[in-house]
Amino acid sequence: MFRTGEAVAEAEAEVVEPDGVAREDAVPGWLRFWPLLCLGAAIVPGAVLYLGDRWMQTPPMQAWRTVCLAVTVQALPFLLLGTALSGAVNAFVPARMFSRVLPRRPVLAVPVAGIAGAVLPGCECASVPVASSLIRRGVTPAAAFAFLLSAPAINPVVLTATAVAFPGQPAMVAARLLASLGTASVMGWLWLWQGRPEWLRPAVRHSGHRAGGSRWREFRASFQHDFLHAGGFLVVGAMAAATFNVAVPRSVLDAFSGSPWLSVPFLAGLAVLLAVCSEADAFVAASLSGFSPVARLAFMVVGPMVDLKLIALQAGTFGRAFAIRFSTATVVVAVLASALTGGALL
């Protein structure tokens, strides 16, 4: 009549469902497979790492890594030089110096800035942060852009490398100098004519030395900001250039070399995609012996002014709207300048 304690415990431990079937304590179904889940968590990442490592060891991926690393390492010292020079200009150079050196009329300041680009022995990675610093210091953007284009193309290191790559051909050196300087000046004047302030959005930050502040501290802050900001875009450009090098077969180059009309724009586009440093592009152009001298000149004029890593650096520094318009116009002007100069001298 009365249940004992053990009987009550047994009755509470067993619950009878409506259909009369006893039910165990409710447990999520996925927990029943926890041994398999643990095994998968141990195997899947290892398999991914193993297959990924095998994939990275294939010849195409080895070539991709080599090209990407080569472009980055080749450009990194000059990016370091450019950001250091940018920080030094920002912290140590008085703003009144630029107004004294450059003509007051922007039309005349453009060619002067283009010629001044010859004194900087660096590549395009160095010229972008320097041009940005010049704009922040009050230099007209047209003159700064003329400097940006001419500095990596007509400095003494590049012209010497061109003379070595094309021995006994001084006309090639002269053609590169004139075509590059002409392109830089035309692009500066074109910005004066058609440039819009809303296309240019440089980073908003202090320019120049603050009274009572430490110049070395300002130099360090400026250098750190510019280098970290531009370095990421340099890596992106290097990865894109490496992808093109691996994806495009050699037969494509041979197909375009026989056409005098297609060889010039093809090598100009190739210069944009390969992103070779300006100190080394003359040797690459010299190796393209199947192309005409004018086409190889276009390769050397376009490359230091517009390539994938430079477009990425410009987009990160001045904004995408500027980089798209400015790079497109520069390629057109550079190809026309190469065709005119090469046709007259080569």
XYZ file of C-alpha atoms in Angstrom:
346
model
C 0.000 0.000 0.000
C 2.882 2.363 0.789
C 5.946 2.408 -1.454
C 9.359 2.094 -0.012
C 12.083 4.701 -0.751
C 13.820 2.439 -3.271
C 10.590 1.882 -5.186
C 9.932 5.629 -5.418
C 13.469 6.231 -6.697
C 13.063 3.577 -9.379
C 9.745 5.056 -10.457
C 11.205 8.554 -10.762
C 14.252 7.310 -12.691
C 12.071 5.716 -15.329
C 9.702 7.931 -17.308
C 7.168 6.243 -19.537
C 6.300 7.995 -22.798
C 2.682 8.081 -24.012
C 3.373 5.155 -26.299
C 4.616 3.154 -23.331
C 8.305 3.232 -24.304
C 10.742 4.200 -21.570
C 12.885 7.339 -22.347
C 16.437 8.032 -21.198
C 17.517 11.475 -19.969
C 17.366 13.971 -22.854
C 20.856 14.407 -24.452
C 21.596 16.460 -27.652
C 22.105 14.119 -30.543
C 25.353 15.685 -31.734
C 27.006 14.932 -28.384
C 26.665 11.233 -29.063
C 29.195 11.686 -31.902
C 31.720 13.666 -29.907
C 34.488 11.081 -30.463
C 34.090 11.505 -34.223
C 34.007 15.281 -33.883
C 37.232 15.278 -31.885
C 38.849 13.000 -34.461
C 37.765 15.315 -37.294
C 39.057 18.365 -35.439
C 42.433 16.684 -35.259
C 42.558 15.341 -38.833
C 41.013 18.117 -40.974
C 43.435 20.946 -40.077
C 46.360 18.592 -40.529
C 45.079 17.504 -43.941
C 44.552 21.109 -44.992
C 48.068 22.034 -43.918
C 49.507 18.971 -45.656
C 47.673 19.547 -48.937
C 48.369 23.287 -48.774
C 52.057 22.626 -48.292
C 52.089 20.165 -51.200
C 50.287 22.765 -53.352
C 52.738 25.515 -52.389
C 55.626 23.249 -53.380
C 54.421 22.875 -56.968
C 56.558 24.656 -59.620
C 53.948 27.363 -60.434
C 53.527 28.294 -56.775
C 57.269 28.278 -56.213
C 57.614 30.676 -59.129
C 54.801 32.811 -57.693
C 56.486 33.028 -54.307
C 59.827 33.854 -55.915
C 58.413 36.693 -58.032
C 56.331 38.101 -55.176
C 59.282 38.056 -52.811
C 61.620 39.492 -55.451
C 59.322 42.445 -56.226
C 58.809 43.185 -52.547
C 62.478 42.905 -51.578
C 63.558 44.902 -54.629
C 61.205 47.770 -53.870
C 61.402 47.737 -50.067
C 64.742 49.602 -49.725
C 63.497 52.397 -51.948
C 60.191 52.559 -50.084
C 62.251 52.844 -46.918
C 64.288 55.632 -48.505
C 61.185 57.456 -49.687
C 59.362 57.339 -46.371
C 62.517 58.434 -44.541
C 62.927 61.352 -46.946
C 59.232 62.182 -46.556
C 59.588 62.262 -42.776
C 62.715 64.408 -43.021
C 60.960 66.896 -45.311
C 57.985 67.009 -42.955
C 60.071 67.587 -39.809
C 63.216 69.448 -40.847
C 62.611 71.383 -44.075
C 60.989 74.819 -43.626
C 57.879 75.430 -45.669
C 59.290 78.684 -47.087
C 62.034 76.731 -48.879
C 59.615 75.319 -51.434
C 58.234 78.723 -52.299
C 61.774 79.901 -52.929
C 62.895 76.958 -55.080
C 59.802 76.510 -57.258
C 58.435 79.285 -59.481
C 55.290 80.895 -58.182
C 53.401 80.241 -61.387
C 52.218 76.603 -61.391
C 52.709 76.358 -65.152
C 56.426 76.977 -64.698
C 56.680 75.008 -61.451
C 55.665 71.782 -63.226
C 58.735 71.382 -65.519
C 61.066 72.586 -62.746
C 59.692 69.904 -60.423
C 60.034 67.348 -63.202
C 63.711 68.199 -63.678
C 64.220 68.148 -59.899
C 63.110 64.502 -59.910
C 66.502 63.623 -61.372
C 68.213 64.145 -58.010
C 66.369 61.324 -56.192
C 67.998 57.924 -56.880
C 64.920 55.881 -56.069
C 62.044 54.021 -57.637
C 58.330 54.746 -57.735
C 57.878 53.393 -54.204
C 60.028 56.251 -52.905
C 58.391 58.999 -54.962
C 54.805 58.477 -53.748
C 55.357 59.329 -50.054
C 57.685 62.192 -51.023
C 55.064 63.690 -53.364
C 52.438 63.348 -50.630
C 54.727 65.185 -48.202
C 55.319 67.967 -50.738
C 51.582 68.500 -51.156
C 51.106 68.657 -47.399
C 53.828 71.309 -47.276
C 51.996 73.577 -49.696
C 53.522 72.589 -53.060
C 50.959 72.692 -55.859
C 49.759 69.135 -56.639
C 50.623 69.533 -60.332
C 54.300 70.092 -59.510
C 54.299 67.273 -56.948
C 52.859 64.867 -59.518
C 55.439 65.890 -62.094
C 58.102 65.059 -59.518
C 56.340 61.783 -58.674
C 56.523 60.640 -62.313
C 59.984 61.912 -63.216
C 61.944 60.892 -60.100
C 61.885 57.119 -60.743
C 62.386 57.521 -64.510
C 65.219 60.012 -65.093
C 67.433 59.815 -62.003
C 71.143 59.075 -62.602
C 70.917 55.477 -61.377
C 68.175 54.612 -63.886
C 69.901 56.339 -66.804
C 73.189 54.612 -65.979
C 71.442 51.243 -65.822
C 69.842 51.966 -69.215
C 73.250 52.751 -70.740
C 74.635 49.488 -69.370
C 71.642 47.443 -70.583
C 71.858 48.984 -74.084
C 75.607 49.292 -74.743
C 76.549 51.419 -77.721
C 73.010 52.866 -77.974
C 73.106 56.372 -76.456
C 69.968 57.202 -78.431
C 67.994 54.828 -76.211
C 69.175 56.657 -73.076
C 68.330 60.046 -74.596
C 64.927 58.801 -75.770
C 64.090 57.503 -72.301
C 65.117 60.793 -70.687
C 63.124 62.982 -73.086
C 60.014 60.768 -73.220
C 59.877 60.402 -69.422
C 60.433 64.099 -68.734
C 57.880 65.042 -71.384
C 55.296 62.678 -69.885
C 55.847 64.058 -66.373
C 55.467 67.664 -67.557
C 52.371 66.951 -69.658
C 50.695 65.144 -66.755
C 51.439 68.054 -64.440
C 49.935 70.534 -66.897
C 47.009 68.180 -67.475
C 46.276 68.232 -63.745
C 46.332 72.028 -63.791
C 43.829 71.977 -66.625
C 41.477 69.141 -65.672
C 42.358 68.180 -62.074
C 39.643 68.283 -59.421
C 40.322 68.803 -55.678
C 37.726 66.157 -54.771
C 39.776 63.520 -56.604
C 42.711 64.112 -54.292
C 42.269 63.112 -50.678
C 45.641 62.804 -48.995
C 45.828 61.727 -45.381
C 44.821 64.512 -43.003
C 47.588 65.002 -40.486
C 49.961 67.644 -39.249
C 52.484 68.964 -41.758
C 55.702 70.585 -40.757
C 57.408 71.300 -37.482
C 55.387 72.481 -34.487
C 56.910 75.188 -32.389
C 58.382 73.712 -29.222
C 58.073 70.116 -30.409
C 60.816 67.574 -30.976
C 61.817 67.368 -34.616
C 63.161 63.837 -34.216
C 59.900 62.708 -32.630
C 57.946 64.219 -35.520
C 60.300 62.553 -37.979
C 59.811 59.167 -36.323
C 56.021 59.500 -36.243
C 55.855 60.608 -39.870
C 58.199 57.849 -41.026
C 56.297 55.153 -39.135
C 52.931 56.288 -40.470
C 54.022 56.481 -44.116
C 56.010 53.251 -44.128
C 53.318 51.097 -42.516
C 50.608 52.664 -44.677
C 52.448 52.256 -47.982
C 54.043 48.905 -47.177
C 50.737 47.055 -47.153
C 49.815 48.337 -50.601
C 53.268 47.410 -51.864
C 52.669 43.784 -50.854
C 49.278 43.761 -52.601
C 50.855 45.049 -55.812
C 53.662 42.504 -55.601
C 51.159 39.661 -55.236
C 49.230 40.851 -58.306
C 52.432 41.115 -60.358
C 53.491 37.612 -59.313
C 50.093 36.208 -60.299
C 50.435 37.659 -63.789
C 53.959 36.303 -64.196
C 52.771 32.799 -63.418
C 49.450 32.896 -65.286
C 50.579 34.291 -68.671
C 52.533 31.812 -70.840
C 55.593 32.756 -72.868
C 53.757 32.006 -76.133
C 51.588 35.088 -75.592
C 54.665 37.322 -75.672
C 55.835 35.738 -78.912
C 52.440 36.288 -80.539
C 52.542 40.078 -79.972
C 56.189 40.703 -80.788
C 55.656 40.338 -84.532
C 53.050 43.117 -84.797
C 54.412 46.699 -84.944
C 50.998 48.110 -84.003
C 50.294 45.808 -81.077
C 53.823 45.486 -79.679
C 53.927 49.045 -78.236
C 50.656 48.930 -76.240
C 51.346 45.316 -75.296
C 54.726 46.078 -73.735
C 53.231 49.156 -72.075
C 50.568 46.963 -70.482
C 53.180 44.371 -69.620
C 55.205 47.015 -67.781
C 52.137 47.872 -65.696
C 51.549 44.238 -64.756
C 55.138 43.120 -64.183
C 55.879 45.972 -61.722
C 59.647 45.808 -62.239
C 61.666 48.360 -60.273
C 62.916 51.249 -62.421
C 66.534 50.428 -61.600
C 66.096 46.976 -63.181
C 63.523 47.436 -65.944
C 66.137 48.382 -68.583
C 67.644 44.900 -68.342
C 64.199 43.336 -68.716
C 63.542 45.522 -71.764
C 66.893 44.582 -73.273
C 65.997 40.898 -72.900
C 62.842 41.409 -74.994
C 64.921 41.393 -78.177
C 62.023 40.228 -80.327
C 60.220 43.558 -79.903
C 60.967 46.814 -81.691
C 63.097 49.555 -80.035
C 60.031 51.810 -79.752
C 58.086 49.075 -77.936
C 60.961 48.509 -75.503
C 61.186 52.272 -74.940
C 57.480 52.314 -74.059
C 58.135 49.518 -71.570
C 60.811 51.622 -69.832
C 58.797 54.861 -69.870
C 55.484 53.419 -68.647
C 56.895 51.033 -66.032
C 58.368 53.578 -63.579
C 55.234 55.726 -63.796
C 52.392 53.197 -63.726
C 52.500 49.647 -62.398
C 50.411 47.542 -60.076
C 52.252 48.357 -56.898
C 52.385 52.063 -57.783
C 48.629 52.128 -58.440
C 48.096 50.468 -55.068
C 50.409 52.973 -53.374
C 48.653 55.914 -55.028
C 45.234 54.574 -54.070
C 46.307 54.192 -50.468
C 47.940 57.625 -50.333
C 45.726 59.861 -52.468
C 42.522 57.842 -52.892
C 41.110 55.465 -55.489
C 39.439 58.207 -57.519
C 42.794 59.849 -58.107
C 44.682 56.601 -58.784
C 42.254 55.387 -61.449
C 42.108 58.650 -63.393
C 45.753 59.595 -63.015
C 47.144 56.153 -63.900
C 44.941 55.794 -66.979
C 45.896 59.215 -68.319
C 49.583 58.597 -67.569
C 49.641 55.376 -69.594
C 48.101 57.126 -72.618
C 50.479 60.085 -72.443
C 53.511 57.851 -71.866
C 52.710 55.629 -74.854
C 52.254 58.660 -77.119
C 55.480 60.260 -75.845
C 57.369 57.001 -76.392
C 56.019 56.611 -79.918
C 56.895 60.198 -80.882
C 60.326 60.232 -79.227
C 61.230 56.729 -80.337
C 60.116 57.379 -83.874
C 62.405 60.435 -84.046
C 65.507 59.065 -82.298
C 65.471 55.274 -82.646
